[in-house]
Amino acid sequence: MSDTGYGVTLRGVTQRFGSVVALDDVDLQIRAGTITGLLGRNGSGKTTLSVLLAAFRRPTAGQVLVDGQDPWENERVVPNVCLIREAGDLPADERMSAVLRYVADRRPFFDPDLAGRLMDTFALDPRRRPARLSRGQRSAFGIVVGLASRAPLTVLDEVHLGLDAPSRYAFYDALLDDYLAHPRTILLSSHLVDEIDRLVEDVVVLDRGRVLLAQDAESLRAQGVAVTGPSDLVEAFVAGREVLGRQRLGRTAQLTVRAELSADDVERARREGLELGPVGLQDLFVHLTDPQNRLRLSGERGGDR
Amino acid sequence: MSATTRSGRPSPTLLTTRLVLRRAVVYGGWFWLVVVVLVASATGRYGPDGFSFLGYGRQAVSWFLFSQAITLVAASLRVHVGSGMTRRSFVRGALAAHTIIGAAHGVVFVALLQLERLVHQAAGWPFVVHDGLDATGTRLGLLLLDFGGTIVVASLSGLLVGIVYQRVSAWWGTVALPFTVGPLLVVLAVSQAGPLVVHDPTPARLVAVVGSVVGAGVVAALAFALLSLRAPVRLPPV
């Protein structure tokens, strides 16, 4: 195992459910010791990818490697892979205090002190049972278990569901604090891309079961530029570049392009009175997964893996 | 990782066995409490007639454990794998626990049957068990073979039914019931086809009863293990 968690490799992974292809010949590397954002629209294959990593099922075809080994029935690997969906797949009819003891017995790196602190943070009463909690409270309890388990590969799949904004930000802070103190591999799947933007180091975008993009978040952010100004000048400026989105208001246009601008480009924009602005991860994600962009981007998929 | 792992953790198989047994003690406690209350009230009213009311409970305890085993698989496999353990340890833990649970219920059943017999004796009533066990049956080992074997196989058959429902749809799980309940039905059929071993401890009868219990138990356990080891975990909708 790496000192900073488990790395993940998928080679030609396909997962079918009857006639539905949830993952289609996916090749992917997730670096050990990173927080990777797993993004995708509903039905893109995020949860399917997560359950393969946690050995909930075997892929129809291809190879899943966690820390260099197939996780299926692997007694070394599976205790150190923690998949949390909402309240996690935990005993729902036991008191939360008992559930935490149950997890502590099974997760090698579980930290009961951290669990206790997080229970306080989310105002969870350990005497209550997960089955009787509200959806937000169940999510918060899943977060407690997921973070306190400190698994070398932690997969948090839409754990924010039902959480109010203060609780979500408390989660993000706790995640970052504990990750910095105890680096490990965290795969974070969420539709609230704006909110996790500051957390993720790498980004994987799935689209209809295929990897649309996998790269580090910093370089991805640097590739997104919003160009604003008179329509004709903006169109001329972006000519030959990959345009992800267009917005027009009268004679003014804002085009989102995926490109790394040179110093000459920036100087030209300044000279022509065009505004250049950053594009957030969420805007990039929306544009990248826009059905109209799919065909154009699909040609580049091989290079993005 | 900078965190340290805790050493000396019990094995996943042991954890699973303990967890299942702990729950079974609670469920079993309630089950026998209800049985004792019912038998006591029936005995208080109809005791002089000499019938053993507990004797009718043999089917009840068998099907109680059968359904308990189905519930275990339905509720626990996802939790087990989701908690970072293998299907192998689930199979080992479930088989060990349910063999123990079946045997323990057999012991409790035989012990209560003896207690009921003593009550009848003390009151001067006859003691007639509906399937032929007479009042002087004190060979506890043979009694346990007669009743405990069936109860253990019921428990193992329940595991098999549970995993088949997990692997296939509810429809096919129901269609497969004649096969998955088969081990229990075979043992019941052999048991009821002749006298109890305690009355007829001949080699032929012993071989028939022991053979059906061991054979059916092994078939149920093997089928459960083979189906569990490749079982995908189905996720409930969030």
Coordinates of N, CA, C and O in Angstrom, one line a residue, chain A residues 198-300:
Chain A
R198 N -13.5 23.3 -4.3 CA -12.3 23.7 -3.6 C -11.6 22.4 -3.0 O -10.5 22.5 -2.5
L199 N -12.3 21.3 -3.0 CA -11.7 20.1 -2.3 C -10.9 19.2 -3.2 O -10.0 18.6 -2.8
V200 N -11.4 19.1 -4.5 CA -10.9 18.1 -5.3 C -9.6 18.4 -6.0 O -9.3 19.6 -6.4
E201 N -8.7 17.4 -6.0 CA -7.4 17.6 -6.7 C -7.4 17.1 -8.1 O -6.7 17.6 -9.0
D202 N -8.1 16.0 -8.3 CA -8.3 15.4 -9.6 C -9.8 15.3 -9.9 O -10.6 15.3 -9.0
V203 N -10.1 15.2 -11.2 CA -11.5 15.2 -11.6 C -11.7 14.0 -12.6 O -10.9 13.9 -13.5
V204 N -12.7 13.2 -12.4 CA -13.1 12.2 -13.4 C -14.5 12.6 -13.8 O -15.4 12.7 -12.9
V205 N -14.8 12.7 -15.0 CA -16.1 13.0 -15.5 C -16.6 11.8 -16.3 O -16.0 11.4 -17.3
L206 N -17.7 11.2 -15.8 CA -18.3 10.1 -16.5 C -19.5 10.6 -17.3 O -20.2 11.4 -16.8
D207 N -19.7 10.0 -18.5 CA -20.8 10.4 -19.3 C -21.3 9.1 -20.0 O -20.6 8.5 -20.8
R208 N -22.5 8.7 -19.7 CA -23.2 7.5 -20.2 C -22.2 6.3 -20.2 O -22.1 5.6 -21.2
G209 N -21.6 6.1 -19.1 CA -20.8 4.9 -18.8 C -19.4 5.0 -19.4 O -18.7 4.0 -19.3
R210 N -19.0 6.1 -19.9 CA -17.6 6.2 -20.4 C -16.9 7.4 -19.7 O -17.6 8.3 -19.3
V211 N -15.6 7.3 -19.7 CA -14.8 8.4 -19.1 C -14.7 9.5 -20.1 O -14.1 9.4 -21.2
L212 N -15.3 10.7 -19.8 CA -15.3 11.8 -20.7 C -14.0 12.6 -20.5 O -13.4 13.1 -21.4
L213 N -13.5 12.5 -19.2 CA -12.3 13.3 -18.9 C -11.8 12.8 -17.6 O -12.5 12.5 -16.7
A214 N -10.5 12.8 -17.5 CA -9.8 12.4 -16.2 C -8.5 13.2 -16.1 O -7.6 12.9 -16.9
Q215 N -8.5 14.2 -15.3 CA -7.2 14.9 -15.2 C -7.2 15.7 -13.9 O -8.2 15.7 -13.1
D216 N -6.1 16.4 -13.6 CA -6.1 17.1 -12.3 C -6.9 18.4 -12.4 O -7.0 19.0 -13.5
A217 N -7.5 18.7 -11.3 CA -8.5 19.8 -11.3 C -7.9 21.1 -11.7 O -8.5 22.0 -12.3
E218 N -6.6 21.3 -11.2 CA -6.0 22.6 -11.5 C -5.8 22.9 -13.0 O -6.2 24.0 -13.5
S219 N -5.3 21.9 -13.7 CA -5.1 22.1 -15.1 C -6.5 22.2 -15.8 O -6.6 22.9 -16.8
L220 N -7.5 21.5 -15.3 CA -8.8 21.6 -15.9 C -9.4 23.0 -15.8 O -9.9 23.6 -16.7
R221 N -9.2 23.5 -14.6 CA -9.7 24.8 -14.3 C -9.0 25.8 -15.2 O -9.6 26.8 -15.8
A222 N -7.7 25.6 -15.4 CA -6.9 26.6 -16.2 C -7.3 26.5 -17.7 O -7.1 27.4 -18.4
Q223 N -7.9 25.4 -18.0 CA -8.3 25.3 -19.5 C -9.6 25.9 -19.8 O -10.0 26.1 -20.9
G224 N -10.4 26.3 -18.7 CA -11.7 26.9 -18.9 C -11.6 28.4 -18.9 O -11.1 29.0 -17.9
V225 N -12.0 29.1 -20.0 CA -11.9 30.5 -20.1 C -13.3 31.0 -20.6 O -13.8 30.5 -21.6
A226 N -13.8 32.1 -19.9 CA -15.0 32.7 -20.4 C -14.6 34.0 -21.1 O -13.9 34.8 -20.5
V227 N -14.9 34.1 -22.4 CA -14.5 35.3 -23.2 C -15.8 36.1 -23.4 O -16.8 35.7 -24.0
T228 N -15.8 37.4 -23.0 CA -16.9 38.2 -23.1 C -16.6 39.5 -23.8 O -15.5 40.1 -23.6
G229 N -17.6 39.9 -24.7 CA -17.3 41.2 -25.5 C -18.3 41.2 -26.7 O -19.2 40.4 -26.7
P230 N -18.0 42.1 -27.6 CA -18.9 42.2 -28.8 C -18.9 40.8 -29.5 O -17.8 40.2 -29.7
S231 N -20.0 40.4 -30.0 CA -20.2 39.1 -30.6 C -19.1 38.8 -31.7 O -18.5 37.8 -31.7
D232 N -19.0 39.8 -32.6 CA -18.1 39.5 -33.7 C -16.6 39.3 -33.3 O -15.9 38.4 -33.8
L233 N -16.2 40.1 -32.3 CA -14.9 40.0 -31.8 C -14.6 38.7 -31.1 O -13.6 38.1 -31.2
V234 N -15.6 38.4 -30.3 CA -15.5 37.2 -29.5 C -15.5 36.0 -30.4 O -14.6 35.1 -30.2
E235 N -16.3 35.9 -31.4 CA -16.3 34.8 -32.3 C -15.0 34.7 -33.0 O -14.4 33.6 -33.2
A236 N -14.4 35.9 -33.4 CA -13.1 35.8 -34.1 C -12.0 35.4 -33.1 O -11.2 34.6 -33.5
F237 N -12.1 35.8 -31.9 CA -11.1 35.4 -30.9 C -11.1 33.9 -30.7 O -10.0 33.3 -30.5
V238 N -12.3 33.3 -30.6 CA -12.3 31.9 -30.2 C -12.2 30.9 -31.5 O -12.3 29.7 -31.3
A239 N -12.2 31.5 -32.6 CA -12.1 30.7 -33.8 C -11.0 29.7 -33.7 O -9.9 30.0 -33.4
G240 N -11.3 28.4 -34.0 CA -10.3 27.3 -34.0 C -10.1 26.7 -32.6 O -9.4 25.8 -32.4
R241 N -10.8 27.3 -31.6 CA -10.8 26.7 -30.2 C -12.0 25.9 -29.9 O -13.0 26.1 -30.6
E242 N -11.9 25.1 -28.9 CA -13.0 24.3 -28.5 C -14.0 25.1 -27.7 O -13.8 25.5 -26.6
V243 N -15.2 25.4 -28.3 CA -16.2 26.2 -27.6 C -17.2 25.2 -26.9 O -17.8 24.4 -27.5
L244 N -17.3 25.5 -25.6 CA -18.2 24.6 -24.8 C -19.5 25.2 -24.6 O -20.5 24.5 -24.4
G245 N -19.7 26.5 -24.7 CA -21.0 27.1 -24.5 C -21.0 28.5 -25.0 O -20.0 29.2 -25.1
R246 N -22.3 28.9 -25.4 CA -22.4 30.3 -25.9 C -23.6 31.0 -25.2 O -24.7 30.3 -25.0
Q247 N -23.4 32.2 -24.8 CA -24.6 33.0 -24.3 C -24.5 34.3 -25.0 O -23.4 34.9 -25.2
R248 N -25.7 34.8 -25.4 CA -25.8 36.1 -26.1 C -26.8 37.0 -25.4 O -27.8 36.6 -24.9
L249 N -26.4 38.3 -25.3 CA -27.4 39.3 -24.9 C -27.2 40.5 -25.8 O -26.2 41.2 -25.6
G250 N -28.1 40.7 -26.7 CA -28.0 41.7 -27.7 C -26.8 41.5 -28.6 O -26.6 40.4 -29.1
R251 N -25.9 42.5 -28.6 CA -24.7 42.3 -29.4 C -23.5 41.8 -28.6 O -22.4 41.6 -29.1
T252 N -23.8 41.5 -27.3 CA -22.7 41.0 -26.5 C -22.8 39.5 -26.3 O -23.9 38.9 -26.2
A253 N -21.6 38.9 -26.4 CA -21.6 37.4 -26.3 C -20.6 37.0 -25.2 O -19.6 37.6 -24.9
Q254 N -21.0 35.9 -24.5 CA -20.0 35.2 -23.6 C -19.8 33.8 -24.1 O -20.8 33.0 -24.1
L255 N -18.6 33.5 -24.5 CA -18.4 32.1 -24.9 C -17.4 31.4 -24.0 O -16.4 32.0 -23.5
T256 N -17.8 30.2 -23.6 CA -16.9 29.4 -22.8 C -16.0 28.5 -23.6 O -16.6 27.7 -24.5
V257 N -14.7 28.6 -23.5 CA -13.8 27.8 -24.3 C -13.0 27.0 -23.5 O -12.6 27.3 -22.3
R258 N -12.6 25.8 -24.0 CA -11.6 25.0 -23.3 C -10.3 25.1 -24.0 O -10.1 24.5 -25.1
A259 N -9.4 25.9 -23.4 CA -8.2 26.2 -24.1 C -7.2 26.8 -23.1 O -7.6 27.5 -22.1
E260 N -5.9 26.6 -23.3 CA -4.9 27.3 -22.5 C -4.4 28.5 -23.3 O -3.9 28.3 -24.4
L261 N -4.7 29.7 -22.8 CA -4.3 30.9 -23.5 C -2.8 31.2 -23.3 O -2.3 31.2 -22.2
S262 N -2.2 31.7 -24.4 CA -0.8 32.1 -24.3 C -0.8 33.6 -23.9 O -1.9 34.2 -23.8
A263 N 0.4 34.1 -23.6 CA 0.5 35.5 -23.2 C 0.0 36.4 -24.4 O -0.6 37.4 -24.2
D264 N 0.3 35.9 -25.6 CA -0.1 36.7 -26.8 C -1.6 36.7 -26.9 O -2.2 37.8 -27.2
D265 N -2.3 35.6 -26.5 CA -3.7 35.6 -26.6 C -4.3 36.6 -25.6 O -5.3 37.3 -25.9
V266 N -3.7 36.6 -24.4 CA -4.2 37.5 -23.3 C -4.0 38.9 -23.8 O -4.9 39.8 -23.6
E267 N -2.9 39.2 -24.4 CA -2.6 40.6 -24.9 C -3.6 41.0 -26.0 O -4.1 42.1 -26.0
R268 N -3.9 40.0 -26.9 CA -4.8 40.3 -28.0 C -6.2 40.6 -27.4 O -6.8 41.6 -27.8
A269 N -6.6 39.8 -26.4 CA -7.9 40.1 -25.8 C -8.0 41.5 -25.2 O -9.0 42.2 -25.3
R270 N -6.9 41.8 -24.5 CA -6.9 43.1 -23.8 C -7.0 44.2 -24.9 O -7.7 45.2 -24.7
R271 N -6.2 44.0 -26.0 CA -6.2 45.0 -27.1 C -7.6 45.2 -27.7 O -8.0 46.3 -28.0
E272 N -8.3 44.1 -27.8 CA -9.6 44.2 -28.5 C -10.8 44.5 -27.5 O -11.9 44.4 -27.9
G273 N -10.4 44.7 -26.3 CA -11.4 45.0 -25.3 C -12.3 43.8 -24.8 O -13.4 44.0 -24.4
L274 N -11.7 42.6 -24.9 CA -12.5 41.4 -24.5 C -12.1 41.1 -23.1 O -11.0 41.3 -22.6
E275 N -13.1 40.7 -22.3 CA -12.9 40.3 -20.9 C -12.6 38.8 -20.9 O -13.4 38.0 -21.5
L276 N -11.6 38.4 -20.2 CA -11.3 37.0 -20.0 C -11.6 36.6 -18.5 O -11.1 37.3 -17.6
G277 N -12.3 35.6 -18.3 CA -12.6 35.3 -16.9 C -12.5 33.8 -16.7 O -12.5 33.0 -17.6
P278 N -12.3 33.4 -15.4 CA -12.2 32.0 -15.1 C -13.6 31.3 -15.2 O -14.6 31.9 -15.2
V279 N -13.5 30.0 -15.4 CA -14.7 29.2 -15.5 C -14.7 28.1 -14.4 O -13.7 27.4 -14.3
G280 N -15.7 28.1 -13.6 CA -15.7 27.2 -12.4 C -15.9 25.8 -12.9 O -16.3 25.5 -14.1
L281 N -15.5 24.8 -12.0 CA -15.6 23.4 -12.4 C -17.0 23.1 -12.8 O -17.3 22.3 -13.7
Q282 N -18.0 23.7 -12.1 CA -19.4 23.3 -12.4 C -19.8 23.7 -13.8 O -20.4 23.0 -14.5
D283 N -19.4 25.0 -14.2 CA -19.7 25.4 -15.6 C -19.0 24.5 -16.6 O -19.6 24.1 -17.6
L284 N -17.8 24.1 -16.3 CA -17.1 23.2 -17.2 C -17.8 21.9 -17.3 O -18.0 21.4 -18.4
F285 N -18.2 21.4 -16.1 CA -18.9 20.1 -16.1 C -20.2 20.2 -16.9 O -20.5 19.3 -17.7
V286 N -20.9 21.2 -16.7 CA -22.2 21.4 -17.4 C -22.0 21.4 -18.9 O -22.6 20.7 -19.7
H287 N -21.0 22.2 -19.3 CA -20.7 22.3 -20.8 C -20.2 21.0 -21.3 O -20.6 20.6 -22.4
L288 N -19.3 20.4 -20.6 CA -18.7 19.1 -21.1 C -19.7 18.0 -21.3 O -19.6 17.2 -22.2
T289 N -20.7 18.0 -20.4 CA -21.7 16.9 -20.4 C -22.9 17.3 -21.2 O -23.9 16.6 -21.2
D290 N -22.9 18.5 -21.8 CA -24.0 18.9 -22.6 C -24.1 18.0 -23.8 O -23.1 17.8 -24.5
P291 N -25.3 17.4 -24.1 CA -25.4 16.5 -25.2 C -24.9 17.0 -26.5 O -24.3 16.3 -27.3
Q292 N -25.0 18.3 -26.7 CA -24.5 18.9 -28.0 C -23.0 18.8 -28.1 O -22.5 18.9 -29.2
N293 N -22.3 18.8 -26.9 CA -20.9 18.7 -27.0 C -20.3 17.3 -27.1 O -19.2 17.1 -27.3
R294 N -21.2 16.4 -26.8 CA -20.8 15.0 -26.7 C -20.0 14.5 -27.9 O -18.9 13.9 -27.8
L295 N -20.7 14.7 -29.1 CA -20.1 14.1 -30.3 C -18.7 14.7 -30.5 O -17.8 14.0 -30.9
R296 N -18.6 16.0 -30.3 CA -17.3 16.7 -30.6 C -16.3 16.2 -29.6 O -15.1 15.9 -30.0
L297 N -16.7 16.0 -28.4 CA -15.7 15.6 -27.4 C -15.3 14.1 -27.4 O -14.3 13.7 -27.1
S298 N -16.3 13.3 -28.0 CA -16.1 11.9 -28.0 C -14.8 11.5 -28.8 O -14.1 10.5 -28.5
G299 N -14.5 12.3 -29.8 CA -13.3 12.1 -30.6 C -12.0 12.2 -29.8 O -11.0 11.6 -30.1
E300 N -12.1 13.0 -28.6 CA -10.9 13.2 -27.9 C -10.8 12.3 -26.7 O -9.8 12.3 -25.9

